[in-house]
Amino acid sequence: EAVTHRPARVGVDRYAGEGRIEGGFEHRTNMTKVYVVFFSKKGRLFPLAKAIVEGAKQVEGVDVELFRIADHGEEDASTFDPEIFKTPIIEPSKLAEADGVILGSPARQGHISSQVTAFLDGVAKNGDLAGRVGSAFTTTGGKGRGYGGHESIFTSFHATFLQLGMIVAGIPPSEVMDKAALASPYGCVERCGDESSGDSSDAGLDEDELKLAHDQGRHVSEIAKRIYNAKSN
């Protein structure tokens, strides 16, 4: 019998009407917080998220946590990679605790996945994120479909960040940008198989991809730390 996870709210509108959180910089520890948040069931987005976490942790004095976004409705563990399923689920209102947020979504015909879209709708209603750092990462491609559409996903993420009053961050310039496949200053991009069918046979990042993931995580942590320190003084 499949194991199921029952979130507090189910359905596409699970994030509606939870109440707005104001002044999230208060009631905090004395460390900068960076949250890496993603939606995925199987595939390459998860190792990319973990690599970004590793990079973000390279900055001293930054507390980095990894979360996942819930699927629509009742979750069936048999449809998830076991390690992904065990990752803590985050609610939109919790983002207000962070100084930096790095969001990841798989590509869905050139768009952010519906699960992440629903989550962002909840963030707009429930979180005061003005002044936080926002960054994004994604996967693209699939069996017989080539690779593309990732920049439209990034611009959708960035438009949301700007509407929420966030400070947009990507990946800083480096020599790796000249040689890594699909390298973009907008954020990390991973080529993937058909995630919907659970194809993760090509999972794992090469050296250049790992370097860019570390760069993005570290870059966000450095900016978030500067902002947090400035607000604390």
mmCIF file of C-alpha atoms in Angstrom:
data_model
loop_
_atom_site.group_PDB
_atom_site.id
_atom_site.type_symbol
_atom_site.label_atom_id
_atom_site.label_comp_id
_atom_site.label_asym_id
_atom_site.label_seq_id
_atom_site.Cartn_x
_atom_site.Cartn_y
_atom_site.Cartn_z
ATOM 1 C CA GLU A 1 0.000 0.000 0.000
ATOM 2 C CA ALA A 2 1.372 3.402 -0.994
ATOM 3 C CA VAL A 3 2.428 5.799 1.750
ATOM 4 C CA THR A 4 0.698 9.150 1.480
ATOM 5 C CA HIS A 5 1.464 12.582 2.841
ATOM 6 C CA ARG A 6 -1.548 14.746 3.669
ATOM 7 C CA PRO A 7 -0.655 18.446 3.684
ATOM 8 C CA ALA A 8 -2.570 20.887 5.829
ATOM 9 C CA ARG A 9 -4.321 22.245 2.749
ATOM 10 C CA VAL A 10 -5.104 20.349 -0.436
ATOM 11 C CA GLY A 11 -5.821 21.395 -3.997
ATOM 12 C CA VAL A 12 -4.465 24.145 -6.201
ATOM 13 C CA ASP A 13 -5.766 26.814 -3.814
ATOM 14 C CA ARG A 14 -4.105 25.247 -0.762
ATOM 15 C CA TYR A 15 -2.146 28.452 -0.120
ATOM 16 C CA ALA A 16 -5.070 30.877 -0.146
ATOM 17 C CA GLY A 17 -6.128 33.024 2.779
ATOM 18 C CA GLU A 18 -3.637 32.092 5.490
ATOM 19 C CA GLY A 19 -3.027 35.668 6.666
ATOM 20 C CA ARG A 20 -0.216 38.031 5.808
ATOM 21 C CA ILE A 21 3.012 38.132 7.774
ATOM 22 C CA GLU A 22 4.552 41.561 8.213
ATOM 23 C CA GLY A 23 8.047 42.559 9.280
ATOM 24 C CA GLY A 24 9.672 39.173 8.801
ATOM 25 C CA PHE A 25 13.096 40.515 9.721
ATOM 26 C CA GLU A 26 12.001 40.577 13.358
ATOM 27 C CA HIS A 27 11.878 37.655 15.820
ATOM 28 C CA ARG A 28 15.021 36.224 14.267
ATOM 29 C CA THR A 29 18.279 34.584 15.266
ATOM 30 C CA ASN A 30 21.517 36.542 14.845
ATOM 31 C CA MET A 31 22.317 34.721 11.576
ATOM 32 C CA THR A 32 21.377 35.458 7.998
ATOM 33 C CA LYS A 33 18.885 32.923 6.654
ATOM 34 C CA VAL A 34 18.805 31.553 3.103
ATOM 35 C CA TYR A 35 16.135 29.087 1.999
ATOM 36 C CA VAL A 36 16.534 26.883 -1.075
ATOM 37 C CA VAL A 37 13.050 25.788 -2.148
ATOM 38 C CA PHE A 38 12.097 23.516 -5.053
ATOM 39 C CA PHE A 39 9.406 21.324 -6.526
ATOM 40 C CA SER A 40 10.360 18.002 -8.038
ATOM 41 C CA LYS A 41 9.337 14.379 -7.786
ATOM 42 C CA LYS A 42 12.215 12.756 -9.646
ATOM 43 C CA GLY A 43 14.996 13.967 -11.899
ATOM 44 C CA ARG A 44 17.890 16.385 -11.845
ATOM 45 C CA LEU A 45 16.430 19.395 -10.073
ATOM 46 C CA PHE A 46 17.048 17.841 -6.654
ATOM 47 C CA PRO A 47 20.827 17.335 -7.035
ATOM 48 C CA LEU A 48 20.995 20.870 -8.411
ATOM 49 C CA ALA A 49 19.144 22.183 -5.339
ATOM 50 C CA LYS A 50 21.545 20.337 -3.029
ATOM 51 C CA ALA A 51 24.561 21.755 -4.876
ATOM 52 C CA ILE A 52 23.170 25.282 -4.509
ATOM 53 C CA VAL A 53 22.762 24.632 -0.777
ATOM 54 C CA GLU A 54 26.425 23.600 -0.601
ATOM 55 C CA GLY A 55 27.458 26.868 -2.233
ATOM 56 C CA ALA A 56 25.234 28.966 0.008
ATOM 57 C CA LYS A 57 26.769 27.329 3.078
ATOM 58 C CA GLN A 58 30.246 28.472 2.036
ATOM 59 C CA VAL A 59 29.494 31.934 3.429
ATOM 60 C CA GLU A 60 30.201 32.169 7.151
ATOM 61 C CA GLY A 61 27.341 33.317 9.344
ATOM 62 C CA VAL A 62 24.571 32.149 7.003
ATOM 63 C CA ASP A 63 22.032 29.522 8.023
ATOM 64 C CA VAL A 64 20.899 27.585 4.914
ATOM 65 C CA GLU A 65 17.886 25.273 4.778
ATOM 66 C CA LEU A 66 16.431 23.096 2.017
ATOM 67 C CA PHE A 67 12.666 22.718 1.528
ATOM 68 C CA ARG A 68 10.321 21.368 -1.092
ATOM 69 C CA ILE A 69 6.985 22.626 -2.363
ATOM 70 C CA ALA A 70 4.051 20.240 -1.946
ATOM 71 C CA ASP A 71 2.313 18.599 -4.863
ATOM 72 C CA HIS A 72 -1.355 19.304 -5.561
ATOM 73 C CA GLY A 73 -3.747 17.405 -3.340
ATOM 74 C CA GLU A 74 -2.809 14.270 -1.446
ATOM 75 C CA GLU A 75 0.749 13.093 -2.073
ATOM 76 C CA ASP A 76 1.656 9.498 -2.919
ATOM 77 C CA ALA A 77 5.181 8.585 -1.817
ATOM 78 C CA SER A 78 5.488 5.990 -4.587
ATOM 79 C CA THR A 79 5.550 8.811 -7.175
ATOM 80 C CA PHE A 80 8.523 10.554 -5.490
ATOM 81 C CA ASP A 81 12.201 9.875 -5.186
ATOM 82 C CA PRO A 82 12.436 8.711 -1.525
ATOM 83 C CA GLU A 83 14.979 11.381 -0.572
ATOM 84 C CA ILE A 84 12.872 14.132 -2.131
ATOM 85 C CA PHE A 85 9.754 12.920 -0.322
ATOM 86 C CA LYS A 86 11.575 13.168 3.021
ATOM 87 C CA THR A 87 12.551 16.802 2.390
ATOM 88 C CA PRO A 88 10.502 19.173 4.627
ATOM 89 C CA ILE A 89 7.556 20.920 2.955
ATOM 90 C CA ILE A 90 7.459 24.696 3.229
ATOM 91 C CA GLU A 91 4.396 26.947 3.396
ATOM 92 C CA PRO A 92 4.494 30.336 1.615
ATOM 93 C CA SER A 93 4.306 32.351 4.841
ATOM 94 C CA LYS A 94 7.583 30.823 6.057
ATOM 95 C CA LEU A 95 9.543 32.600 3.305
ATOM 96 C CA ALA A 96 9.215 35.818 5.320
ATOM 97 C CA GLU A 97 11.714 34.315 7.799
ATOM 98 C CA ALA A 98 14.463 34.273 5.164
ATOM 99 C CA ASP A 99 16.811 36.995 3.951
ATOM 100 C CA GLY A 100 17.432 35.149 0.693
ATOM 101 C CA VAL A 101 15.257 32.710 -1.246
ATOM 102 C CA ILE A 102 16.424 30.502 -4.129
ATOM 103 C CA LEU A 103 13.470 28.876 -5.899
ATOM 104 C CA GLY A 104 13.619 25.937 -8.297
ATOM 105 C CA SER A 105 11.031 24.621 -10.726
ATOM 106 C CA PRO A 106 11.121 22.051 -13.513
ATOM 107 C CA ALA A 107 10.156 23.348 -16.943
ATOM 108 C CA ARG A 108 6.617 22.688 -18.108
ATOM 109 C CA GLN A 109 6.402 23.555 -21.820
ATOM 110 C CA GLY A 110 8.435 26.696 -21.207
ATOM 111 C CA HIS A 111 6.588 27.634 -18.026
ATOM 112 C CA ILE A 112 7.038 27.306 -14.260
ATOM 113 C CA SER A 113 5.314 24.159 -12.993
ATOM 114 C CA SER A 114 1.751 24.535 -11.717
ATOM 115 C CA GLN A 115 2.821 23.496 -8.202
ATOM 116 C CA VAL A 116 5.359 26.322 -7.997
ATOM 117 C CA THR A 117 2.883 28.772 -9.553
ATOM 118 C CA ALA A 118 0.333 27.925 -6.850
ATOM 119 C CA PHE A 119 3.026 28.366 -4.204
ATOM 120 C CA LEU A 120 3.996 31.790 -5.576
ATOM 121 C CA ASP A 121 0.342 32.828 -5.558
ATOM 122 C CA GLY A 122 0.342 31.953 -1.856
ATOM 123 C CA VAL A 123 3.540 33.927 -1.293
ATOM 124 C CA ALA A 124 1.930 37.022 -2.824
ATOM 125 C CA LYS A 125 -0.967 36.712 -0.351
ATOM 126 C CA ASN A 126 0.911 35.585 2.744
ATOM 127 C CA GLY A 127 4.458 36.905 2.794
ATOM 128 C CA ASP A 128 6.103 40.303 3.144
ATOM 129 C CA LEU A 129 9.302 39.729 1.142
ATOM 130 C CA ALA A 130 10.304 43.294 0.315
ATOM 131 C CA GLY A 131 14.069 43.682 0.605
ATOM 132 C CA ARG A 132 14.848 39.970 0.457
ATOM 133 C CA VAL A 133 17.086 38.452 -2.193
ATOM 134 C CA GLY A 134 15.335 36.303 -4.802
ATOM 135 C CA SER A 135 17.025 33.870 -7.170
ATOM 136 C CA ALA A 136 15.905 30.929 -9.309
ATOM 137 C CA PHE A 137 17.027 27.688 -10.962
ATOM 138 C CA THR A 138 15.374 25.246 -13.338
ATOM 139 C CA THR A 139 15.680 22.185 -15.546
ATOM 140 C CA THR A 140 14.862 22.018 -19.228
ATOM 141 C CA GLY A 141 14.473 19.480 -21.978
ATOM 142 C CA GLY A 142 13.211 15.947 -22.228
ATOM 143 C CA LYS A 143 13.088 12.917 -24.451
ATOM 144 C CA GLY A 144 13.009 14.115 -28.057
ATOM 145 C CA ARG A 145 12.265 17.730 -27.133
ATOM 146 C CA GLY A 146 15.679 19.353 -27.135
ATOM 147 C CA TYR A 147 16.626 22.027 -24.612
ATOM 148 C CA GLY A 148 15.186 25.516 -24.341
ATOM 149 C CA GLY A 149 12.618 27.759 -22.731
ATOM 150 C CA HIS A 150 14.614 28.280 -19.552
ATOM 151 C CA GLU A 151 15.059 32.032 -19.976
ATOM 152 C CA SER A 152 11.289 32.542 -20.150
ATOM 153 C CA ILE A 153 11.040 30.636 -16.866
ATOM 154 C CA PHE A 154 13.662 32.884 -15.288
ATOM 155 C CA THR A 155 11.934 36.058 -16.461
ATOM 156 C CA SER A 156 8.677 34.761 -14.933
ATOM 157 C CA PHE A 157 10.454 34.152 -11.635
ATOM 158 C CA HIS A 158 12.202 37.523 -11.766
ATOM 159 C CA ALA A 159 8.967 39.383 -12.542
ATOM 160 C CA THR A 160 7.403 37.786 -9.473
ATOM 161 C CA PHE A 161 10.393 38.716 -7.303
ATOM 162 C CA LEU A 162 10.231 42.325 -8.477
ATOM 163 C CA GLN A 163 6.491 42.558 -7.843
ATOM 164 C CA LEU A 164 7.156 41.365 -4.291
ATOM 165 C CA GLY A 165 9.819 44.032 -3.788
ATOM 166 C CA MET A 166 12.687 41.543 -3.767
ATOM 167 C CA ILE A 167 16.254 42.046 -5.000
ATOM 168 C CA VAL A 168 16.943 39.763 -7.973
ATOM 169 C CA ALA A 169 20.202 37.816 -8.060
ATOM 170 C CA GLY A 170 21.583 35.339 -10.597
ATOM 171 C CA ILE A 171 25.052 33.912 -11.140
ATOM 172 C CA PRO A 172 28.088 36.226 -11.106
ATOM 173 C CA PRO A 173 30.490 36.323 -14.091
ATOM 174 C CA SER A 174 33.172 33.642 -14.269
ATOM 175 C CA GLU A 175 35.221 31.665 -16.802
ATOM 176 C CA VAL A 176 32.861 28.727 -16.358
ATOM 177 C CA MET A 177 30.121 30.797 -17.989
ATOM 178 C CA ASP A 178 32.006 30.525 -21.296
ATOM 179 C CA LYS A 179 32.033 26.727 -21.405
ATOM 180 C CA ALA A 180 29.240 25.229 -19.285
ATOM 181 C CA ALA A 181 26.251 23.897 -21.205
ATOM 182 C CA LEU A 182 23.224 26.228 -20.973
ATOM 183 C CA ALA A 183 25.129 28.624 -18.680
ATOM 184 C CA SER A 184 23.020 31.701 -17.944
ATOM 185 C CA PRO A 185 23.554 34.711 -15.696
ATOM 186 C CA TYR A 186 19.860 34.384 -14.801
ATOM 187 C CA GLY A 187 20.402 31.200 -12.787
ATOM 188 C CA CYS A 188 21.376 27.543 -12.949
ATOM 189 C CA VAL A 189 19.869 25.358 -15.657
ATOM 190 C CA GLU A 190 20.051 21.578 -15.754
ATOM 191 C CA ARG A 191 19.391 19.372 -18.749
ATOM 192 C CA CYS A 192 17.067 16.562 -17.830
ATOM 193 C CA GLY A 193 15.365 13.468 -19.093
ATOM 194 C CA ASP A 194 11.615 13.039 -18.971
ATOM 195 C CA GLU A 195 10.985 13.862 -15.302
ATOM 196 C CA SER A 196 7.286 13.141 -15.643
ATOM 197 C CA SER A 197 8.142 9.516 -16.357
ATOM 198 C CA GLY A 198 10.720 9.354 -13.592
ATOM 199 C CA ASP A 199 13.719 9.314 -15.923
ATOM 200 C CA SER A 200 16.657 10.327 -13.768
ATOM 201 C CA SER A 201 19.238 8.032 -15.371
ATOM 202 C CA ASP A 202 21.368 11.047 -16.285
ATOM 203 C CA ALA A 203 21.216 12.511 -12.760
ATOM 204 C CA GLY A 204 24.398 14.056 -11.426
ATOM 205 C CA LEU A 205 26.168 17.326 -12.171
ATOM 206 C CA ASP A 206 29.388 17.680 -14.107
ATOM 207 C CA GLU A 207 32.237 19.842 -12.807
ATOM 208 C CA ASP A 208 31.127 23.031 -14.555
ATOM 209 C CA GLU A 209 27.500 22.633 -13.520
ATOM 210 C CA LEU A 210 28.556 22.046 -9.927
ATOM 211 C CA LYS A 211 30.723 25.172 -9.986
ATOM 212 C CA LEU A 212 27.851 27.325 -11.262
ATOM 213 C CA ALA A 213 25.490 25.908 -8.627
ATOM 214 C CA HIS A 214 28.000 26.721 -5.892
ATOM 215 C CA ASP A 215 28.495 30.199 -7.353
ATOM 216 C CA GLN A 216 24.772 30.929 -7.339
ATOM 217 C CA GLY A 217 24.276 29.751 -3.773
ATOM 218 C CA ARG A 218 27.306 31.639 -2.500
ATOM 219 C CA HIS A 219 26.345 34.805 -4.400
ATOM 220 C CA VAL A 220 22.870 34.885 -2.862
ATOM 221 C CA SER A 221 24.263 34.228 0.620
ATOM 222 C CA GLU A 222 26.799 37.036 0.295
ATOM 223 C CA ILE A 223 24.184 39.578 -0.803
ATOM 224 C CA ALA A 224 21.658 38.442 1.797
ATOM 225 C CA LYS A 225 24.284 38.670 4.538
ATOM 226 C CA ARG A 226 25.226 42.234 3.567
ATOM 227 C CA ILE A 227 21.580 43.304 3.619
ATOM 228 C CA TYR A 228 20.901 41.562 6.927
ATOM 229 C CA ASN A 229 23.960 43.141 8.544
ATOM 230 C CA ALA A 230 22.984 46.589 7.267
ATOM 231 C CA LYS A 231 19.463 46.242 8.691
ATOM 232 C CA SER A 232 20.841 44.965 12.014
ATOM 233 C CA ASN A 233 23.152 47.960 12.519
#
